[in-house]
XYZ file of C-alpha atoms in Angstrom:
699
model
C -176.067 -226.819 5.824
C -177.196 -227.725 9.376
C -178.402 -231.175 10.524
C -181.894 -229.739 10.984
C -182.075 -228.714 7.305
C -180.890 -232.125 6.141
C -183.507 -233.864 8.234
C -186.249 -231.554 6.886
C -185.252 -231.857 3.132
C -187.857 -233.553 0.904
C -187.147 -234.805 -2.669
C -190.802 -234.256 -3.714
C -190.449 -230.487 -3.136
C -187.351 -230.355 -5.381
C -189.148 -232.082 -8.215
C -192.046 -229.632 -7.977
C -189.699 -226.670 -8.269
C -187.997 -228.209 -11.290
C -191.320 -228.680 -12.974
C -192.243 -225.054 -12.288
C -189.003 -223.797 -13.886
C -189.446 -226.052 -16.913
C -193.020 -224.874 -17.368
C -191.975 -221.231 -17.175
C -189.246 -221.819 -19.756
C -191.699 -223.627 -22.012
C -194.198 -220.780 -21.818
C -191.471 -218.236 -22.601
C -190.219 -220.292 -25.521
C -193.741 -220.640 -26.848
C -194.232 -216.877 -26.605
C -191.015 -216.331 -28.526
C -192.078 -218.808 -31.197
C -195.488 -217.164 -31.488
C -193.851 -213.750 -31.778
C -191.444 -215.013 -34.415
C -194.318 -216.475 -36.384
C -196.172 -213.160 -36.145
C -193.122 -211.162 -37.229
C -191.955 -213.496 -40.024
C -195.328 -214.478 -41.430
C -198.243 -212.294 -40.425
C -196.438 -208.923 -39.895
C -193.639 -209.554 -42.374
C -194.515 -206.693 -44.723
C -194.735 -204.139 -41.934
C -191.350 -205.050 -40.444
C -189.659 -205.193 -43.844
C -190.951 -201.679 -44.533
C -189.589 -200.470 -41.196
C -186.201 -202.008 -41.888
C -186.143 -200.538 -45.372
C -186.826 -197.085 -43.972
C -183.700 -197.378 -41.838
C -181.182 -198.421 -44.477
C -182.875 -197.612 -47.794
C -183.927 -194.254 -49.214
C -185.961 -193.638 -52.368
C -184.561 -190.533 -54.089
C -186.385 -188.486 -56.735
C -184.074 -187.784 -59.661
C -184.898 -185.026 -62.113
C -183.986 -185.461 -65.750
C -181.261 -183.281 -67.218
C -182.847 -179.991 -68.237
C -182.776 -179.264 -71.958
C -180.397 -176.698 -73.404
C -181.396 -173.276 -74.761
C -179.477 -172.118 -77.848
C -179.496 -169.203 -80.260
C -180.402 -169.491 -83.947
C -176.840 -170.576 -84.835
C -176.461 -173.198 -82.099
C -174.634 -171.059 -79.530
C -175.537 -172.414 -76.088
C -177.128 -169.868 -73.763
C -178.227 -172.217 -70.959
C -177.309 -175.814 -70.206
C -177.175 -178.286 -67.308
C -174.103 -179.936 -65.798
C -173.547 -182.582 -63.121
C -173.648 -181.326 -59.548
C -173.939 -182.593 -55.964
C -176.516 -181.534 -53.389
C -175.756 -182.048 -49.700
C -178.189 -183.049 -46.966
C -177.740 -184.284 -43.384
C -179.306 -186.967 -41.226
C -179.322 -185.316 -37.759
C -180.028 -188.637 -36.009
C -176.697 -190.189 -36.942
C -174.599 -187.059 -37.497
C -171.509 -186.952 -35.283
C -170.132 -183.463 -35.850
C -172.670 -181.283 -37.701
C -170.863 -178.167 -36.493
C -167.842 -179.159 -38.627
C -170.089 -179.419 -41.681
C -171.569 -175.977 -40.930
C -168.104 -174.485 -40.479
C -166.881 -175.855 -43.823
C -169.961 -174.520 -45.612
C -169.241 -171.063 -44.216
C -165.548 -171.346 -45.040
C -166.396 -172.101 -48.677
C -168.813 -169.176 -48.764
C -171.823 -171.403 -49.396
C -173.899 -170.568 -46.308
C -173.704 -169.025 -42.865
C -172.743 -171.531 -40.162
C -175.264 -170.069 -37.739
C -178.135 -170.627 -40.186
C -177.047 -174.202 -40.906
C -176.835 -175.047 -37.182
C -180.305 -173.597 -36.603
C -181.699 -175.612 -39.501
C -180.192 -178.835 -38.168
C -181.404 -178.145 -34.615
C -184.967 -177.624 -35.807
C -184.941 -180.949 -37.676
C -183.709 -183.331 -34.945
C -186.867 -185.450 -35.209
C -186.283 -186.026 -38.926
C -183.598 -187.964 -40.749
C -183.184 -185.580 -43.692
C -182.490 -181.840 -43.937
C -181.112 -179.973 -46.958
C -177.820 -178.136 -46.491
C -176.927 -176.797 -49.947
C -178.053 -177.528 -53.507
C -176.249 -177.785 -56.819
C -172.583 -177.751 -55.791
C -169.955 -178.183 -58.522
C -168.314 -181.606 -58.265
C -164.878 -180.235 -57.340
C -166.292 -178.209 -54.433
C -168.435 -181.089 -53.180
C -165.294 -183.260 -52.994
C -164.044 -181.110 -50.087
C -166.732 -182.624 -47.826
C -165.302 -186.143 -48.290
C -162.475 -185.226 -45.898
C -164.876 -184.762 -42.964
C -165.787 -188.421 -42.579
C -169.236 -187.393 -41.388
C -171.578 -190.472 -41.391
C -174.737 -188.334 -41.427
C -173.787 -186.449 -44.586
C -175.950 -187.368 -47.594
C -174.684 -186.695 -51.114
C -177.182 -186.639 -53.976
C -176.165 -186.328 -57.630
C -178.279 -183.739 -59.453
C -177.976 -181.302 -62.334
C -177.124 -177.646 -61.968
C -178.404 -175.012 -64.420
C -175.611 -172.966 -65.953
C -176.138 -169.733 -67.888
C -173.042 -169.461 -70.009
C -173.146 -165.727 -70.729
C -174.375 -164.430 -67.371
C -176.274 -161.185 -68.066
C -176.390 -161.349 -71.868
C -179.984 -162.076 -73.026
C -180.745 -163.043 -69.420
C -184.289 -161.670 -69.391
C -185.289 -163.568 -72.537
C -183.658 -166.845 -71.481
C -184.998 -166.423 -67.935
C -183.844 -168.339 -64.891
C -184.667 -171.295 -62.625
C -185.166 -171.803 -58.903
C -183.118 -174.055 -56.614
C -185.135 -177.098 -57.718
C -184.393 -176.436 -61.386
C -187.896 -175.203 -62.270
C -188.287 -172.213 -64.571
C -189.417 -168.980 -62.936
C -188.929 -166.410 -65.730
C -188.470 -166.000 -69.464
C -188.154 -169.001 -71.782
C -187.264 -171.147 -68.767
C -190.755 -170.494 -67.375
C -192.752 -170.406 -70.615
C -191.373 -173.772 -71.782
C -190.666 -175.331 -68.393
C -192.686 -178.496 -69.055
C -190.621 -179.233 -72.183
C -187.236 -178.275 -70.756
C -187.398 -180.120 -67.437
C -187.953 -183.623 -68.809
C -189.409 -186.436 -66.718
C -188.668 -187.135 -63.036
C -187.312 -190.573 -62.070
C -186.824 -192.470 -58.813
C -183.791 -194.380 -57.590
C -183.281 -196.647 -54.578
C -180.250 -195.773 -52.436
C -178.758 -197.876 -49.602
C -177.083 -196.456 -46.495
C -173.705 -198.067 -45.851
C -171.880 -198.284 -42.532
C -170.650 -194.682 -42.475
C -174.079 -193.334 -43.319
C -173.315 -192.503 -46.959
C -175.837 -193.372 -49.627
C -174.952 -195.589 -52.551
C -177.031 -196.978 -55.429
C -178.439 -200.450 -54.926
C -180.200 -203.015 -57.051
C -183.669 -201.936 -58.113
C -186.843 -203.552 -56.911
C -188.752 -203.105 -60.144
C -190.367 -199.877 -58.970
C -187.573 -197.556 -60.155
C -188.144 -195.043 -62.954
C -185.382 -193.656 -65.109
C -185.292 -189.877 -65.553
C -185.497 -188.643 -69.130
C -183.715 -185.484 -70.354
C -185.782 -182.506 -71.413
C -186.242 -181.060 -74.875
C -183.807 -178.448 -76.210
C -185.045 -175.097 -77.491
C -183.496 -173.038 -80.273
C -184.337 -169.337 -80.222
C -184.536 -166.794 -83.026
C -181.955 -164.636 -81.210
C -178.644 -164.085 -82.986
C -175.938 -164.116 -80.346
C -173.614 -161.797 -82.307
C -176.358 -159.190 -82.782
C -177.448 -159.616 -79.154
C -173.926 -158.789 -77.959
C -173.872 -155.644 -80.061
C -177.279 -154.531 -78.760
C -176.380 -155.250 -75.117
C -173.038 -153.461 -75.365
C -174.371 -150.327 -77.057
C -177.366 -150.096 -74.731
C -175.203 -150.408 -71.615
C -172.883 -147.743 -73.016
C -175.827 -145.412 -73.654
C -177.338 -145.937 -70.195
C -174.024 -144.956 -68.620
C -173.610 -141.908 -70.858
C -177.159 -140.541 -70.454
C -177.851 -141.490 -66.837
C -181.114 -143.160 -67.890
C -182.927 -145.311 -65.341
C -183.578 -148.107 -67.838
C -183.444 -148.932 -71.523
C -184.563 -151.413 -74.163
C -183.280 -152.427 -77.594
C -185.309 -154.685 -79.893
C -184.123 -155.981 -83.265
C -186.882 -157.521 -85.383
C -187.017 -159.165 -88.805
C -190.164 -157.623 -90.322
C -190.717 -160.194 -93.089
C -190.853 -163.129 -90.634
C -191.541 -161.650 -87.185
C -188.360 -163.178 -85.724
C -186.859 -161.370 -82.737
C -183.143 -161.186 -83.518
C -182.062 -159.381 -80.338
C -183.731 -158.179 -77.155
C -181.562 -156.241 -74.700
C -182.504 -154.344 -71.573
C -180.917 -152.390 -68.765
C -180.703 -152.787 -65.814
C -179.681 -156.300 -66.703
C -180.409 -159.415 -64.683
C -177.123 -161.051 -63.593
C -177.347 -164.810 -63.111
C -174.110 -165.080 -61.139
C -175.352 -162.529 -58.606
C -178.959 -163.758 -58.592
C -180.062 -160.132 -58.743
C -183.612 -159.780 -57.655
C -187.122 -159.723 -58.906
C -187.472 -156.479 -60.818
C -184.341 -157.107 -62.894
C -185.658 -160.343 -64.402
C -188.843 -158.661 -65.643
C -188.829 -158.670 -69.441
C -189.532 -154.987 -70.047
C -189.964 -155.365 -73.813
C -193.273 -157.207 -73.291
C -194.318 -156.296 -69.744
C -193.723 -152.514 -69.549
C -196.074 -150.014 -71.155
C -195.242 -146.431 -72.079
C -196.766 -143.606 -74.069
C -195.046 -143.727 -77.478
C -195.106 -139.984 -78.128
C -194.044 -138.952 -81.625
C -193.230 -142.492 -82.761
C -197.022 -142.960 -82.941
C -197.170 -140.325 -85.711
C -196.202 -142.970 -88.278
C -199.457 -144.807 -87.501
C -201.482 -141.574 -87.756
C -199.855 -140.812 -91.117
C -200.523 -144.377 -92.289
C -204.228 -144.010 -91.457
C -204.468 -140.624 -93.185
C -202.714 -141.870 -96.348
C -204.711 -145.102 -96.470
C -207.983 -143.189 -96.100
C -206.910 -140.728 -98.843
C -207.273 -137.788 -96.464
C -203.790 -136.400 -97.253
C -200.934 -136.600 -99.734
C -197.210 -136.218 -98.963
C -197.042 -132.755 -100.538
C -200.301 -131.415 -99.114
C -199.829 -128.209 -97.147
C -200.775 -127.729 -93.489
C -200.681 -124.724 -91.184
C -198.015 -125.236 -88.510
C -199.275 -122.073 -86.709
C -195.742 -120.960 -85.907
C -195.233 -123.774 -83.409
C -198.030 -122.855 -80.933
C -201.696 -123.888 -81.060
C -203.900 -122.833 -78.155
C -206.938 -124.928 -77.276
C -210.296 -123.701 -76.003
C -209.571 -125.071 -72.516
C -206.479 -122.872 -72.225
C -203.906 -125.586 -72.885
C -201.453 -125.290 -75.762
C -199.927 -127.745 -78.239
C -196.379 -126.713 -79.062
C -193.672 -127.837 -81.486
C -189.956 -128.081 -80.806
C -189.283 -126.768 -84.331
C -191.824 -124.020 -85.224
C -193.362 -124.418 -88.702
C -195.646 -122.160 -90.740
C -197.179 -123.611 -93.909
C -195.604 -127.028 -94.399
C -196.118 -130.295 -96.255
C -196.866 -133.635 -94.616
C -193.266 -134.629 -95.393
C -191.970 -131.595 -93.485
C -194.388 -132.201 -90.609
C -193.110 -135.774 -90.292
C -189.442 -134.789 -90.687
C -189.618 -132.090 -88.008
C -192.211 -133.931 -85.881
C -194.947 -131.304 -85.760
C -197.399 -132.041 -82.950
C -199.780 -129.403 -84.272
C -200.090 -130.910 -87.762
C -200.626 -134.432 -86.446
C -203.199 -133.226 -83.925
C -205.154 -131.786 -86.869
C -204.712 -135.043 -88.798
C -206.155 -137.026 -85.885
C -209.107 -134.633 -85.774
C -209.716 -135.055 -89.516
C -209.577 -138.845 -89.254
C -211.967 -139.027 -86.325
C -211.834 -141.227 -83.259
C -213.313 -144.339 -84.864
C -210.978 -144.413 -87.862
C -207.841 -143.691 -85.849
C -208.828 -146.304 -83.249
C -209.356 -148.912 -85.985
C -205.940 -148.348 -87.552
C -204.162 -148.308 -84.196
C -205.796 -151.656 -83.318
C -204.920 -153.068 -86.745
C -201.291 -152.115 -86.164
C -201.454 -154.107 -82.885
C -201.651 -151.300 -80.324
C -203.605 -152.400 -77.256
C -203.536 -156.092 -78.277
C -201.157 -158.721 -76.883
C -198.740 -159.975 -79.523
C -198.842 -163.552 -78.123
C -195.100 -163.802 -78.607
C -194.958 -166.702 -76.141
C -193.126 -164.930 -73.317
C -194.570 -164.657 -69.790
C -195.887 -161.419 -68.327
C -196.947 -159.761 -71.580
C -199.035 -156.621 -71.118
C -201.996 -155.716 -73.317
C -201.323 -152.016 -73.583
C -203.935 -149.272 -73.331
C -205.988 -147.804 -76.156
C -209.211 -145.969 -75.324
C -212.280 -146.843 -77.349
C -213.765 -143.888 -79.286
C -216.548 -143.218 -76.769
C -213.970 -142.733 -73.999
C -212.194 -139.869 -75.781
C -213.243 -136.554 -74.255
C -212.568 -132.998 -75.362
C -209.051 -132.615 -76.700
C -208.109 -136.280 -76.087
C -208.232 -137.030 -79.815
C -205.843 -134.162 -80.589
C -203.285 -135.427 -78.082
C -203.720 -138.962 -79.393
C -202.482 -137.653 -82.753
C -198.960 -137.275 -81.362
C -198.839 -140.279 -79.069
C -200.387 -139.249 -75.728
C -203.354 -140.873 -74.026
C -202.429 -144.419 -75.053
C -199.817 -146.933 -73.912
C -198.070 -149.787 -75.700
C -195.244 -152.199 -75.078
C -191.945 -151.801 -76.952
C -192.656 -155.054 -78.811
C -196.057 -153.781 -79.990
C -194.481 -150.623 -81.392
C -191.634 -152.555 -83.061
C -194.186 -154.878 -84.706
C -196.217 -151.893 -85.921
C -193.130 -150.475 -87.645
C -192.432 -153.995 -88.886
C -195.750 -153.851 -90.762
C -194.635 -150.600 -92.451
C -191.312 -152.244 -93.359
C -193.095 -155.375 -94.639
C -195.200 -153.538 -97.244
C -198.180 -153.165 -94.920
C -198.430 -156.751 -93.583
C -198.302 -157.271 -89.812
C -196.488 -160.476 -88.836
C -196.791 -162.567 -85.679
C -193.605 -162.041 -83.598
C -191.903 -165.121 -82.190
C -188.754 -165.986 -80.301
C -188.699 -169.828 -80.357
C -187.432 -171.126 -83.680
C -187.608 -174.866 -83.043
C -187.819 -177.584 -80.388
C -185.586 -180.683 -80.482
C -186.197 -183.929 -78.576
C -183.478 -185.628 -76.452
C -182.971 -188.023 -79.379
C -182.175 -185.134 -81.711
C -185.497 -185.245 -83.546
C -187.052 -181.919 -84.495
C -190.542 -181.911 -83.001
C -191.473 -178.299 -83.769
C -190.309 -175.592 -86.150
C -191.868 -172.147 -86.149
C -193.095 -170.765 -89.447
C -193.746 -167.077 -90.157
C -197.418 -166.271 -89.584
C -199.163 -163.385 -91.256
C -201.632 -161.688 -88.911
C -203.300 -159.220 -91.284
C -202.726 -156.589 -93.918
C -202.938 -153.159 -92.292
C -202.187 -150.846 -95.215
C -201.465 -151.329 -98.910
C -197.917 -151.787 -100.185
C -198.100 -148.430 -102.001
C -199.033 -146.607 -98.779
C -196.223 -148.440 -96.956
C -193.701 -147.264 -99.591
C -194.853 -143.647 -99.290
C -194.664 -143.909 -95.507
C -191.104 -145.250 -95.654
C -190.152 -142.277 -97.846
C -191.605 -139.919 -95.233
C -189.683 -141.710 -92.471
C -186.500 -141.586 -94.563
C -186.908 -137.803 -94.635
C -186.870 -137.804 -90.811
C -183.354 -139.278 -90.913
C -182.075 -137.357 -93.912
C -183.082 -133.836 -92.844
C -185.299 -133.931 -89.761
C -185.125 -134.862 -86.100
C -183.407 -138.211 -86.783
C -180.210 -137.092 -88.501
C -178.148 -138.711 -85.743
C -179.353 -142.079 -87.080
C -177.963 -141.422 -90.557
C -175.426 -143.991 -91.777
C -173.052 -143.261 -94.615
C -173.727 -145.390 -97.670
C -177.063 -146.922 -96.671
C -180.541 -145.407 -96.492
C -182.290 -145.366 -93.112
C -185.945 -144.652 -92.316
C -187.225 -144.050 -88.819
C -188.964 -141.835 -86.304
C -187.853 -140.162 -83.110
C -189.991 -139.900 -80.000
C -189.818 -137.753 -76.866
C -192.701 -138.324 -74.445
C -193.331 -136.814 -71.050
C -194.136 -139.403 -68.383
C -197.252 -139.288 -66.234
C -196.339 -138.860 -62.577
C -198.423 -137.928 -59.510
C -201.482 -136.879 -61.492
C -199.744 -134.752 -64.132
C -197.106 -134.883 -66.853
C -193.616 -134.542 -65.416
C -191.262 -131.758 -66.503
C -188.291 -133.949 -65.597
C -189.082 -137.560 -66.557
C -189.216 -138.410 -70.260
C -189.119 -141.441 -72.533
C -186.683 -140.946 -75.414
C -187.040 -143.388 -78.296
C -186.169 -144.087 -81.898
C -187.605 -146.771 -84.180
C -185.706 -147.280 -87.420
C -185.693 -149.614 -90.399
C -182.797 -150.410 -92.665
C -182.284 -150.386 -95.631
C -185.070 -147.837 -96.098
C -186.199 -148.942 -99.563
C -186.477 -152.647 -98.697
C -186.031 -153.046 -94.933
C -184.541 -156.273 -93.599
C -184.417 -155.126 -89.955
C -186.435 -152.949 -87.580
C -184.514 -151.652 -84.564
C -186.236 -150.013 -81.581
C -184.284 -148.061 -78.950
C -186.026 -146.762 -75.819
C -184.396 -144.919 -72.921
C -186.361 -144.367 -69.718
C -185.838 -141.110 -67.799
C -182.510 -139.966 -69.283
C -180.782 -137.119 -67.470
C -178.191 -135.618 -69.824
C -180.724 -134.991 -72.614
C -184.394 -135.814 -73.192
C -184.796 -135.976 -76.980
C -184.996 -139.260 -78.855
C -183.157 -137.739 -81.804
C -180.223 -136.749 -79.577
C -179.706 -139.885 -77.466
C -181.754 -142.806 -78.879
C -181.004 -142.310 -82.589
C -177.200 -142.539 -82.075
C -177.665 -145.900 -80.335
C -179.534 -147.138 -83.409
C -176.726 -145.898 -85.657
C -173.967 -147.547 -83.615
C -175.831 -150.870 -83.496
C -176.362 -150.969 -87.262
C -172.804 -149.823 -87.995
C -171.423 -152.531 -85.718
C -173.520 -155.115 -87.546
C -172.258 -153.824 -90.886
C -168.683 -154.048 -89.597
C -168.974 -157.833 -89.323
C -169.261 -159.226 -92.851
C -171.096 -162.395 -91.825
C -173.818 -160.351 -90.085
C -173.961 -157.776 -92.884
C -174.501 -160.519 -95.444
C -177.042 -162.388 -93.316
C -179.232 -159.315 -92.798
C -178.563 -157.588 -96.155
C -176.756 -154.588 -94.741
C -173.952 -154.334 -97.340
C -173.272 -150.768 -98.483
C -174.192 -150.170 -102.159
C -171.774 -148.297 -104.413
C -173.644 -145.425 -106.051
C -172.968 -143.906 -109.459
C -171.538 -147.070 -111.053
C -173.431 -148.365 -114.105
C -174.170 -152.064 -113.729
C -175.502 -154.370 -116.452
C -177.815 -157.248 -115.610
C -174.957 -159.736 -116.112
C -172.454 -157.654 -114.131
C -171.605 -157.178 -110.473
C -169.592 -154.658 -108.450
C -166.439 -156.035 -106.830
C -166.645 -155.627 -103.026
C -163.684 -154.570 -100.885
C -162.416 -157.657 -99.028
C -159.023 -156.279 -97.958
C -158.400 -156.752 -94.247
C -160.814 -159.679 -94.014
C -159.848 -163.237 -93.198
C -159.521 -165.500 -96.225
C -162.574 -167.553 -95.242
C -164.820 -164.507 -94.871
C -163.440 -162.965 -98.078
C -164.270 -166.097 -100.078
C -167.798 -166.209 -98.612
C -168.384 -162.517 -99.373
C -167.227 -162.932 -102.965
C -169.487 -165.952 -103.337
C -172.466 -163.923 -102.100
C -171.647 -161.326 -104.784
C -171.473 -164.140 -107.378
C -167.699 -163.940 -107.772
C -164.910 -166.511 -107.422
C -161.758 -166.233 -105.308
C -158.360 -167.316 -106.630
C -154.694 -166.870 -105.936
C -153.762 -169.818 -103.754
C -155.130 -168.179 -100.629
C -155.097 -170.250 -97.486
C -158.651 -170.911 -96.405
C -157.970 -170.123 -92.787
C -159.188 -167.573 -90.265
C -155.522 -166.794 -89.554
C -154.825 -165.527 -93.108
C -155.776 -161.977 -94.104
C -156.341 -160.548 -97.576
C -153.885 -157.682 -98.256
C -154.425 -157.163 -102.005
C -157.141 -157.876 -104.564
C -157.425 -157.553 -108.335
C -159.651 -156.164 -109.899
C -159.832 -153.373 -107.307
C -162.901 -152.653 -105.171
C -165.721 -150.914 -107.050
C -164.809 -152.366 -110.440
C -167.653 -153.687 -112.583
C -167.066 -157.247 -113.800
C -169.143 -160.087 -115.204
C -170.857 -162.436 -112.784
C -168.693 -165.324 -111.551
C -165.499 -163.602 -112.628
C -162.337 -164.604 -110.756
C -160.917 -162.161 -108.218
C -157.189 -162.581 -107.560
C -156.444 -162.317 -103.850
C -153.164 -162.203 -101.963
C -153.362 -163.316 -98.330
C -150.695 -163.513 -95.632
C -150.663 -165.006 -92.171
C -151.911 -162.619 -89.519
C -148.958 -163.648 -87.352
C -146.458 -162.243 -89.903
C -148.104 -158.865 -90.429
C -145.753 -155.938 -89.902
C -148.234 -153.263 -90.899
C -152.002 -153.728 -90.967
C -153.505 -153.613 -94.504
C -156.379 -151.374 -93.439
C -155.567 -147.863 -94.685
C -158.178 -147.012 -97.300
C -160.418 -150.012 -96.517
C -163.946 -149.797 -95.038
C -164.072 -149.364 -91.278
C -166.058 -152.592 -90.912
C -163.158 -154.563 -92.494
C -160.706 -152.947 -90.078
C -162.957 -153.802 -87.132
C -163.140 -157.421 -88.299
C -159.333 -157.608 -88.434
C -159.033 -156.068 -84.972
C -161.443 -158.696 -83.678
C -159.250 -161.394 -85.259
C -156.205 -159.919 -83.503
C -158.038 -159.810 -80.181
C -157.497 -156.067 -79.856
C -159.743 -153.435 -78.308
C -160.837 -150.751 -80.801
C -161.478 -147.018 -80.624
C -163.223 -145.735 -83.753
C -163.257 -142.078 -84.787
C -165.351 -141.162 -87.808
C -166.866 -143.627 -90.266
C -166.546 -144.871 -93.858
C -162.909 -145.703 -94.771
C -159.817 -145.819 -92.559
C -157.526 -142.812 -93.039
C -154.865 -143.829 -90.498
C -154.391 -145.967 -87.418
C -152.150 -146.283 -84.379
C -151.558 -148.676 -81.498
C -151.598 -147.768 -77.817
C -151.880 -149.512 -74.459
C -155.117 -149.127 -72.509
C -155.343 -150.758 -69.069
C -152.578 -153.152 -70.033
C -154.340 -154.233 -73.232
C -153.517 -153.378 -76.838
C -155.902 -150.835 -78.298
C -156.202 -150.115 -82.025
C -157.202 -146.505 -82.707
C -158.864 -146.092 -86.121
C -159.105 -142.626 -87.688
C -161.715 -142.710 -90.454
C -163.103 -140.204 -92.942
């Protein structure tokens, strides 16, 4: 510093500068204090909310979706633990690695994931993939990505893939029902939604934290038990798929109904919806309730019911079949596949005469026929409780013009759903009483309490029991000697009706597209089941008696081959020609059955099993005394000899019913080829695609 500066220095100026600095510091400190007061006292709530948004996330948690089971407790749909992945783009370090791993695991395309992340840079949450199995989600732990968010959820699992898929339905990515039972009972199945507070730790991962009193626990949904029988459903699905392949049909439906209660035991359709492939929209449509078709000759049973109930005809009354051709005044002709001259009503039903039933419809009149068709449920929703049910189409009497009434007599000019037609035949099987169909048997709460159980509901009496019996005799004639002989089953009476209907296409009836159908009831004298088979646009053949009736036969025979099903649905074959006293029973053939099933079958027949048999599925009855067919007193003891299935050298199936042999093959885990029916004449083993195949040659 120079001498001039020292001479000019003044202490008063220094003090003034110090005061200025101190004042500035004081003002700054005061501003800070004021700001702190504002933040900590007046704006506390706002800043706490902002901080919470940065390190806390409130996650919605859905309750575990309730299970769907069959009538015997077999699970069809359930929910399991899963992980859903999301990403916070603001703190993500290497989102491209996450996208690459997703593509590597086949979960998503990397390009789509990168585009989704890029479009969400202004947000802190974007979904990547939902419902990953826990073992697959663990692969993302190796990435060390701080922006990756893992959320525990539940994933819907359909245990049998395409079996009964259209009835069970399916769910969307959020676990909400979008078809079938899943949609119809979504509010019960999904349970209640909860909320949980999650805290973001240093690496960006979310972890549960202590609640703040505002959390809600998710509650599991209710479970639903259906009327479906899984064993019967498998049979129906298998035989329908086999028929679709053999006939080249575009689609098909099988319905199995219990006429006395209205329970739907099986509902199969092709093409089938495949859960694992998430096949699209049209496949999940439940055709049994949503599709309508002209029933064709299967409607003749309703026309005959109306005529019998109104005392317009008797079974032996004669009609003029006109040699199979009846020309109308407008130039059109009604023709029969089997030409008839003078014939009875029984013959007209057996050989499906369009001409006779056209005349019957004319005799009844439009009003009477309309009333009976409505009473049988045609053109009225069944209210079965499944989504998408169609009403059907039945013209009111004033809408019938010219020859419309004649064509209505053999099933043209109206439309019904397969379920409506099955229920109508169910009324004939149930002595004239139409029952309300249903598919949900009961609903169970998460605590195991039964909150609902369906009870059979009688809708109305359509015809008298005497008319229903006469009608069943007419339908039995269709199977015994008419168009439905391919539905005949050895040892048990079957009643039913074939149908072959041209489809309406481009303003006229097609010469190529047909609906082939068969509706049967078994046993014919006291039916316990109604089975409907419908094939849409078959290509190898068009007649219901040729391609639909055999499907019915194979389904019923397969049910009879499994003793537990045969006993449940009263399909045991009676032994004819054996005198039986009121205190006597006929000894059934239990050879080839497992010891457990044999004991149950004997108990059903009011007999006792003895002989030190091992009550195990792995022991098979090889001998019995008294022999099958013997007449003994009720609760007599039947001596059985059983051996372990693992020690069998030769199978004890020669001379036994085919159903017993099929049951043993099932126990052995072998594939079966069956030729013939009734009793096994011989058998042989062979390899088929690397698997043992048991070839049964029957009488």
